[in-house]
Coordinates of N, CA and C in Angstrom, one line a residue:
M245 N 36.9 14.6 -32.4 CA 36.2 15.3 -31.4 C 34.7 15.1 -31.5
A246 N 34.2 15.0 -32.8 CA 32.7 14.8 -33.0 C 32.3 13.4 -32.6
L247 N 33.3 12.4 -32.7 CA 33.0 11.1 -32.3 C 32.8 11.0 -30.8
I248 N 33.6 11.8 -30.0 CA 33.5 11.8 -28.6 C 32.2 12.4 -28.2
Q249 N 31.8 13.5 -28.8 CA 30.5 14.1 -28.5 C 29.3 13.2 -28.8
T250 N 29.4 12.4 -29.9 CA 28.3 11.5 -30.2 C 28.2 10.4 -29.2
V251 N 29.4 9.9 -28.7 CA 29.4 8.8 -27.7 C 28.9 9.3 -26.4
L252 N 29.3 10.5 -26.0 CA 28.9 11.0 -24.7 C 27.5 11.6 -24.6
Q253 N 26.9 11.9 -25.7 CA 25.5 12.4 -25.8 C 24.5 11.4 -25.3
S254 N 23.5 11.9 -24.4 CA 22.5 11.0 -23.9 C 21.6 10.6 -25.0
K255 N 21.2 9.3 -24.8 CA 20.2 8.7 -25.8 C 19.0 8.1 -25.1
P256 N 17.9 8.2 -25.6 CA 16.7 7.6 -25.0 C 16.8 6.1 -25.1
I257 N 16.2 5.5 -24.0 CA 16.2 4.0 -24.0 C 14.8 3.6 -23.6
Y258 N 14.4 2.4 -24.0 CA 13.2 1.8 -23.5 C 13.5 0.9 -22.3
Y259 N 12.8 1.1 -21.2 CA 13.0 0.3 -20.0 C 11.6 -0.3 -19.7
I260 N 11.5 -1.6 -19.8 CA 10.2 -2.2 -19.5 C 10.4 -3.2 -18.4
P261 N 10.0 -2.9 -17.2 CA 10.3 -3.8 -16.1 C 9.3 -5.0 -16.1
S262 N 9.8 -6.1 -15.6 CA 9.0 -7.3 -15.5 C 8.4 -7.8 -16.8
I263 N 9.1 -7.6 -17.9 CA 8.6 -8.2 -19.1 C 8.8 -9.7 -19.2
R264 N 7.9 -10.4 -19.6 CA 8.0 -11.9 -19.6 C 8.4 -12.4 -21.0
E265 N 8.3 -11.6 -22.0 CA 8.7 -12.1 -23.3 C 9.3 -10.9 -24.1
A266 N 10.1 -11.2 -25.1 CA 10.7 -10.2 -25.9 C 9.6 -9.5 -26.8
G267 N 9.8 -8.3 -27.0 CA 8.8 -7.6 -27.9 C 9.3 -6.2 -28.2
I268 N 8.5 -5.5 -28.9 CA 8.8 -4.1 -29.2 C 7.8 -3.2 -28.5
A269 N 8.4 -2.1 -28.0 CA 7.5 -1.1 -27.3 C 7.1 0.0 -28.3
Y270 N 5.9 0.2 -28.6 CA 5.4 1.2 -29.5 C 4.9 2.4 -28.7
P271 N 5.3 3.6 -29.2 CA 4.7 4.8 -28.5 C 3.2 4.8 -28.5
Q272 N 2.6 5.3 -27.5 CA 1.1 5.4 -27.4 C 0.4 4.1 -27.4
S273 N 1.1 3.0 -27.3 CA 0.5 1.6 -27.2 C 0.3 1.2 -25.8
I274 N -0.9 0.8 -25.5 CA -1.2 0.3 -24.1 C -1.5 -1.2 -24.1
P275 N -0.7 -2.0 -23.5 CA -1.1 -3.4 -23.4 C -2.4 -3.7 -22.8
E276 N -3.1 -4.7 -23.3 CA -4.5 -4.9 -22.8 C -4.5 -5.3 -21.3
N277 N -3.4 -6.0 -20.9 CA -3.3 -6.3 -19.4 C -3.2 -5.0 -18.6
A278 N -2.5 -4.0 -19.1 CA -2.4 -2.8 -18.4 C -3.8 -2.0 -18.3
V279 N -4.6 -2.1 -19.3 CA -5.9 -1.5 -19.3 C -6.8 -2.2 -18.3
S280 N -6.7 -3.5 -18.2 CA -7.5 -4.3 -17.2 C -7.1 -3.9 -15.8
V281 N -5.7 -3.9 -15.6 CA -5.2 -3.6 -14.2 C -5.6 -2.2 -13.8
F282 N -5.5 -1.2 -14.7 CA -5.9 0.2 -14.4 C -7.3 0.2 -14.1
T283 N -8.2 -0.4 -14.8 CA -9.6 -0.4 -14.5 C -10.0 -1.0 -13.2
V284 N -9.4 -2.2 -12.9 CA -9.6 -2.8 -11.7 C -9.2 -2.0 -10.5
S285 N -8.1 -1.4 -10.6 CA -7.6 -0.5 -9.6 C -8.5 0.7 -9.4
W286 N -9.0 1.3 -10.5 CA -9.9 2.4 -10.4 C -11.2 2.0 -9.7
V287 N -11.8 0.9 -10.1 CA -13.1 0.5 -9.6 C -12.9 0.1 -8.1
L288 N -11.8 -0.5 -7.7 CA -11.6 -0.8 -6.3 C -11.5 0.5 -5.5
N289 N -10.8 1.5 -6.0 CA -10.7 2.8 -5.3 C -12.1 3.5 -5.2
W290 N -12.8 3.4 -6.3 CA -14.1 4.1 -6.4 C -15.1 3.5 -5.4
N291 N -15.0 2.2 -5.1 CA -16.0 1.5 -4.3 C -15.6 1.1 -2.9
N292 N -14.4 1.4 -2.5 CA -14.0 1.1 -1.1 C -13.7 2.4 -0.4
Y293 N -14.6 2.8 0.6 CA -14.4 4.0 1.3 C -15.1 4.0 2.6
T294 N -14.8 4.9 3.5 CA -15.4 5.2 4.7 C -15.7 6.7 4.8
P295 N -16.4 7.2 5.8 CA -16.7 8.6 5.9 C -15.4 9.4 6.0
V296 N -14.3 8.8 6.6 CA -13.0 9.5 6.7 C -12.3 9.6 5.4
T297 N -12.4 8.5 4.6 CA -11.6 8.5 3.3 C -12.4 8.9 2.1
V298 N -13.6 9.2 2.2 CA -14.4 9.4 0.9 C -14.0 10.6 0.1
D299 N -13.5 11.7 0.8 CA -13.0 12.9 0.0 C -11.8 12.5 -0.8
D300 N -10.8 11.8 -0.2 CA -9.6 11.4 -0.9 C -9.9 10.4 -2.0
M301 N -10.9 9.5 -1.8 CA -11.2 8.5 -2.8 C -11.8 9.2 -4.0
Y302 N -12.7 10.1 -3.8 CA -13.3 10.8 -5.0 C -12.3 11.7 -5.7
T303 N -11.4 12.3 -4.9 CA -10.3 13.2 -5.5 C -9.4 12.3 -6.4
R304 N -9.0 11.1 -5.9 CA -8.2 10.2 -6.7 C -9.0 9.7 -8.0
A305 N -10.2 9.4 -7.8 CA -11.0 8.9 -8.9 C -11.2 9.9 -10.0
Q306 N -11.4 11.2 -9.6 CA -11.7 12.2 -10.6 C -10.5 12.5 -11.4
R307 N -9.3 12.2 -11.0 CA -8.1 12.4 -11.8 C -8.2 11.7 -13.1
F308 N -8.9 10.5 -13.1 CA -8.9 9.7 -14.2 C -10.2 9.7 -15.0
M309 N -11.1 10.7 -14.7 CA -12.4 10.8 -15.4 C -12.2 11.8 -16.5
S310 N -12.9 11.5 -17.6 CA -12.9 12.4 -18.7 C -13.7 13.7 -18.3
P311 N -13.4 14.8 -18.9 CA -14.2 16.0 -18.5 C -15.7 15.8 -18.8
R312 N -16.0 15.1 -19.9 CA -17.4 14.9 -20.2 C -18.1 14.1 -19.2
F313 N -17.5 13.0 -18.7 CA -18.0 12.1 -17.7 C -18.1 12.9 -16.3
L314 N -17.1 13.6 -16.0 CA -17.0 14.3 -14.7 C -18.1 15.3 -14.7
S315 N -18.4 16.1 -15.7 CA -19.4 17.1 -15.7 C -20.8 16.4 -15.6
K316 N -20.9 15.2 -16.2 CA -22.2 14.5 -16.1 C -22.5 14.0 -14.7
I317 N -21.5 13.7 -13.9 CA -21.8 13.1 -12.5 C -21.4 14.0 -11.4
Q318 N -20.8 15.2 -11.6 CA -20.2 16.0 -10.5 C -21.2 16.3 -9.4
T319 N -22.4 16.7 -9.8 CA -23.5 17.1 -8.8 C -23.8 15.8 -8.0
Q320 N -24.0 14.7 -8.6 CA -24.3 13.5 -8.0 C -23.1 13.1 -7.0
L321 N -21.9 13.3 -7.4 CA -20.8 13.0 -6.5 C -20.8 13.8 -5.2
K322 N -21.1 15.1 -5.3 CA -21.2 16.0 -4.1 C -22.3 15.5 -3.2
N323 N -23.4 15.1 -3.8 CA -24.5 14.6 -3.0 C -24.2 13.3 -2.3
E324 N -23.4 12.4 -3.0 CA -23.0 11.1 -2.4 C -22.0 11.3 -1.3
I325 N -21.1 12.2 -1.4 CA -20.1 12.5 -0.4 C -20.9 13.0 0.9
A326 N -21.8 13.9 0.7 CA -22.6 14.4 1.9 C -23.4 13.2 2.5
Q327 N -24.0 12.4 1.7 CA -24.7 11.3 2.2 C -23.9 10.3 3.0
V328 N -22.7 10.0 2.5 CA -21.7 9.1 3.1 C -21.3 9.7 4.5
K329 N -21.0 10.9 4.5 CA -20.6 11.6 5.8 C -21.7 11.7 6.8
N330 N -22.9 12.1 6.3 CA -24.0 12.4 7.2 C -24.5 11.1 7.8
N331 N -24.5 10.0 7.0 CA -25.1 8.7 7.5 C -24.0 7.7 8.0
N332 N -22.8 8.2 8.1 CA -21.7 7.3 8.5 C -21.6 6.0 7.7
M333 N -21.7 6.1 6.4 CA -21.7 5.0 5.5 C -20.3 4.6 5.1
S334 N -20.2 3.3 4.9 CA -18.9 2.7 4.4 C -19.3 1.7 3.3
S335 N -18.3 1.5 2.4 CA -18.6 0.5 1.3 C -17.3 -0.3 1.1
L336 N -17.6 -1.6 0.9 CA -16.5 -2.6 0.6 C -16.9 -3.3 -0.6
F337 N -16.0 -3.3 -1.6 CA -16.2 -4.0 -2.9 C -15.1 -5.0 -3.1
S338 N -15.5 -6.2 -3.5 CA -14.5 -7.2 -3.9 C -14.8 -7.8 -5.2
I339 N -13.8 -8.0 -6.0 CA -14.0 -8.4 -7.4 C -14.1 -10.0 -7.4
Q340 N -15.0 -10.4 -8.3 CA -15.2 -11.8 -8.5 C -14.9 -12.2 -9.9
G341 N -13.8 -12.8 -10.1 CA -13.4 -13.2 -11.5 C -12.5 -12.1 -12.2
D342 N -12.0 -12.5 -13.3 CA -11.2 -11.6 -14.1 C -12.0 -10.6 -14.9
P343 N -11.5 -9.4 -15.1 CA -12.2 -8.4 -16.0 C -12.2 -8.9 -17.4
I344 N -13.3 -8.5 -18.1 CA -13.4 -8.9 -19.5 C -13.2 -7.6 -20.4
L345 N -12.3 -7.6 -21.3 CA -11.9 -6.4 -22.1 C -12.3 -6.6 -23.5
T346 N -12.9 -5.6 -24.1 CA -13.2 -5.5 -25.5 C -12.6 -4.2 -26.0
K347 N -12.1 -4.2 -27.2 CA -11.4 -3.0 -27.7 C -12.0 -2.4 -29.0
D348 N -12.1 -1.1 -29.1 CA -12.5 -0.4 -30.2 C -11.4 0.5 -30.7
N349 N -11.5 1.2 -31.8 CA -10.4 2.1 -32.3 C -10.0 3.1 -31.2
K350 N -11.0 3.8 -30.6 CA -10.8 4.8 -29.7 C -11.1 4.5 -28.2
F351 N -11.8 3.4 -28.0 CA -12.3 3.1 -26.7 C -12.0 1.7 -26.3
Y352 N -11.9 1.5 -25.0 CA -11.9 0.1 -24.4 C -13.1 0.0 -23.5
K353 N -13.7 -1.2 -23.5 CA -14.8 -1.5 -22.6 C -14.4 -2.7 -21.7
V354 N -14.4 -2.4 -20.4 CA -14.0 -3.4 -19.4 C -15.2 -3.7 -18.6
S355 N -15.5 -5.0 -18.4 CA -16.6 -5.5 -17.6 C -15.9 -6.1 -16.3
I356 N -16.4 -5.6 -15.2 CA -15.9 -6.1 -13.9 C -17.1 -6.5 -13.0
T357 N -17.0 -7.7 -12.5 CA -18.1 -8.2 -11.6 C -17.6 -8.3 -10.2
G358 N -18.4 -8.0 -9.3 CA -18.0 -8.1 -7.9 C -19.1 -8.0 -6.9
E359 N -18.8 -8.0 -5.7 CA -19.8 -7.9 -4.6 C -19.6 -6.6 -3.8
K360 N -20.6 -5.8 -3.6 CA -20.5 -4.6 -2.9 C -21.4 -4.7 -1.6
A361 N -20.7 -4.4 -0.5 CA -21.4 -4.4 0.8 C -21.4 -3.0 1.3
V362 N -22.6 -2.5 1.8 CA -22.7 -1.2 2.3 C -23.1 -1.3 3.8
F363 N -22.4 -0.4 4.6 CA -22.6 -0.4 6.0 C -23.0 1.0 6.5
M364 N -23.9 1.1 7.4 CA -24.1 2.3 8.1 C -23.7 2.1 9.5
G365 N -22.6 2.8 9.9 CA -21.9 2.5 11.1 C -21.4 1.0 11.1
K366 N -21.8 0.2 12.0 CA -21.4 -1.2 12.0 C -22.4 -2.1 11.5
E367 N -23.6 -1.6 11.1 CA -24.7 -2.4 10.6 C -24.6 -2.6 9.1
S368 N -24.7 -3.8 8.6 CA -24.8 -4.1 7.2 C -26.1 -3.7 6.7
M369 N -26.1 -2.8 5.6 CA -27.4 -2.3 5.1 C -27.8 -3.1 3.8
S370 N -26.8 -3.4 3.0 CA -27.1 -4.1 1.7 C -25.9 -4.8 1.2
T371 N -26.1 -5.8 0.4 CA -25.1 -6.6 -0.3 C -25.6 -6.7 -1.7
E372 N -24.8 -6.3 -2.7 CA -25.2 -6.3 -4.1 C -24.1 -7.0 -4.9
N373 N -24.6 -7.8 -5.9 CA -23.7 -8.3 -6.9 C -23.8 -7.3 -8.1
I374 N -22.7 -6.7 -8.4 CA -22.7 -5.7 -9.4 C -21.7 -6.1 -10.6
T375 N -22.2 -5.8 -11.8 CA -21.3 -5.8 -13.0 C -21.2 -4.4 -13.5
Y376 N -20.0 -3.9 -13.5 CA -19.7 -2.6 -14.0 C -19.2 -2.7 -15.5
Q377 N -19.8 -1.9 -16.3 CA -19.3 -1.8 -17.7 C -18.6 -0.4 -17.8
I378 N -17.3 -0.4 -17.9 CA -16.5 0.8 -17.9 C -16.0 1.1 -19.3
I379 N -16.3 2.3 -19.8 CA -15.8 2.7 -21.1 C -14.6 3.6 -20.8
L380 N -13.4 3.3 -21.4 CA -12.2 4.1 -21.2 C -11.8 4.6 -22.6
K381 N -11.3 5.8 -22.6 CA -10.7 6.3 -23.8 C -9.3 6.6 -23.7
K382 N -8.5 6.4 -24.8 CA -7.1 6.7 -24.8 C -6.9 8.2 -24.9
V383 N -6.0 8.7 -24.1 CA -5.5 10.1 -24.1 C -4.0 10.1 -24.1
N384 N -3.4 11.2 -24.3 CA -2.0 11.4 -24.2 C -1.6 11.3 -22.8
P385 N -0.6 10.5 -22.4 CA -0.1 10.4 -21.0 C 0.4 11.8 -20.6
T386 N 0.1 12.0 -19.3 CA 0.6 13.3 -18.7 C 1.3 12.9 -17.3
D387 N 1.8 13.9 -16.6 CA 2.4 13.6 -15.3 C 1.3 13.2 -14.3
L388 N 0.1 13.8 -14.5 CA -1.0 13.4 -13.6 C -1.7 12.1 -14.0
N389 N -1.6 11.8 -15.3 CA -2.2 10.6 -15.8 C -1.3 9.8 -16.7
P390 N -0.3 9.2 -16.1 CA 0.7 8.5 -16.9 C 0.2 7.3 -17.6
Y391 N -1.0 6.8 -17.3 CA -1.5 5.6 -18.0 C -2.0 5.9 -19.4
G392 N -2.4 7.1 -19.6 CA -3.0 7.5 -20.9 C -4.4 6.9 -21.1
L393 N -5.1 6.8 -20.0 CA -6.5 6.3 -20.1 C -7.4 7.2 -19.2
M394 N -8.6 7.3 -19.6 CA -9.6 8.1 -18.9 C -10.9 7.3 -18.9
I395 N -11.6 7.4 -17.7 CA -12.9 6.8 -17.6 C -13.9 7.7 -18.3
D396 N -14.6 7.2 -19.3 CA -15.5 8.0 -20.1 C -16.9 7.8 -19.8
D397 N -17.2 6.6 -19.2 CA -18.6 6.3 -18.8 C -18.6 5.1 -18.0
I398 N -19.7 4.9 -17.2 CA -19.9 3.8 -16.3 C -21.3 3.4 -16.4
D399 N -21.6 2.1 -16.6 CA -22.9 1.6 -16.5 C -22.8 0.4 -15.5
K400 N -23.9 0.1 -14.8 CA -23.8 -1.0 -13.9 C -25.1 -1.8 -13.8
D401 N -25.0 -3.0 -13.7 CA -26.1 -4.0 -13.6 C -26.1 -4.5 -12.2
I402 N -27.1 -4.3 -11.4 CA -27.2 -4.7 -10.0 C -28.1 -5.8 -9.8
N403 N -27.7 -6.8 -9.0 CA -28.5 -7.9 -8.6 C -28.5 -7.8 -7.0
R404 N -29.5 -7.2 -6.5 CA -29.5 -6.9 -5.0 C -30.1 -8.0 -4.2
N405 N -29.4 -8.2 -3.1 CA -29.9 -9.2 -2.1 C -30.8 -8.5 -1.1
Q406 N -30.6 -7.2 -0.8 CA -31.4 -6.4 -0.1 C -31.6 -5.1 -0.9
S407 N -32.8 -4.6 -1.1 CA -33.0 -3.6 -2.1 C -33.4 -2.2 -1.5
W408 N -33.2 -1.9 -0.2 CA -33.6 -0.6 0.3 C -32.7 0.5 -0.3
W409 N -31.5 0.2 -0.6 CA -30.5 1.2 -0.9 C -30.5 1.6 -2.3
N410 N -30.6 2.8 -2.7 CA -30.6 3.3 -4.1 C -29.5 4.3 -4.3
Y411 N -28.3 3.8 -4.0 CA -27.1 4.6 -4.1 C -26.4 4.4 -5.5
A412 N -26.0 5.5 -6.1 CA -25.6 5.5 -7.5 C -24.3 4.7 -7.8
C413 N -23.3 5.0 -7.1 CA -22.0 4.3 -7.3 C -21.4 4.0 -6.0

């Protein structure tokens, strides 16, 4: 009887879709490729918006911000949302090249370079070549954040083709 209970009892399994090579899955381990993909996805979400989508974009982006970083930029975010809506601004960001990842014990630093175009209505206002330096920290995965990563800080280096626009992110 004990043998039947042991056989019928559910057991945890590891399921890793699309794996290209054999390996061992370690708990709380995040592959470097997953960190890069997460960061690229977050930056694209953060920088591609219209007046209609800006509220949803910031809501999605905030889910993955650390409390420290969110408290640092929350007032600025509210002002930016108002500016986007009042001035009918849109942003389009495209990545140029692969992200560059460096790793620390607690943090990842991902550099992403791309071109950001800003429009007011249908008129192009600026085009910027931007390199984002994103600091991510590892956290325990949750239902809301299954990646186990949070944006802890952002720095950007801008090479502007037209310099009228002084918009933070």
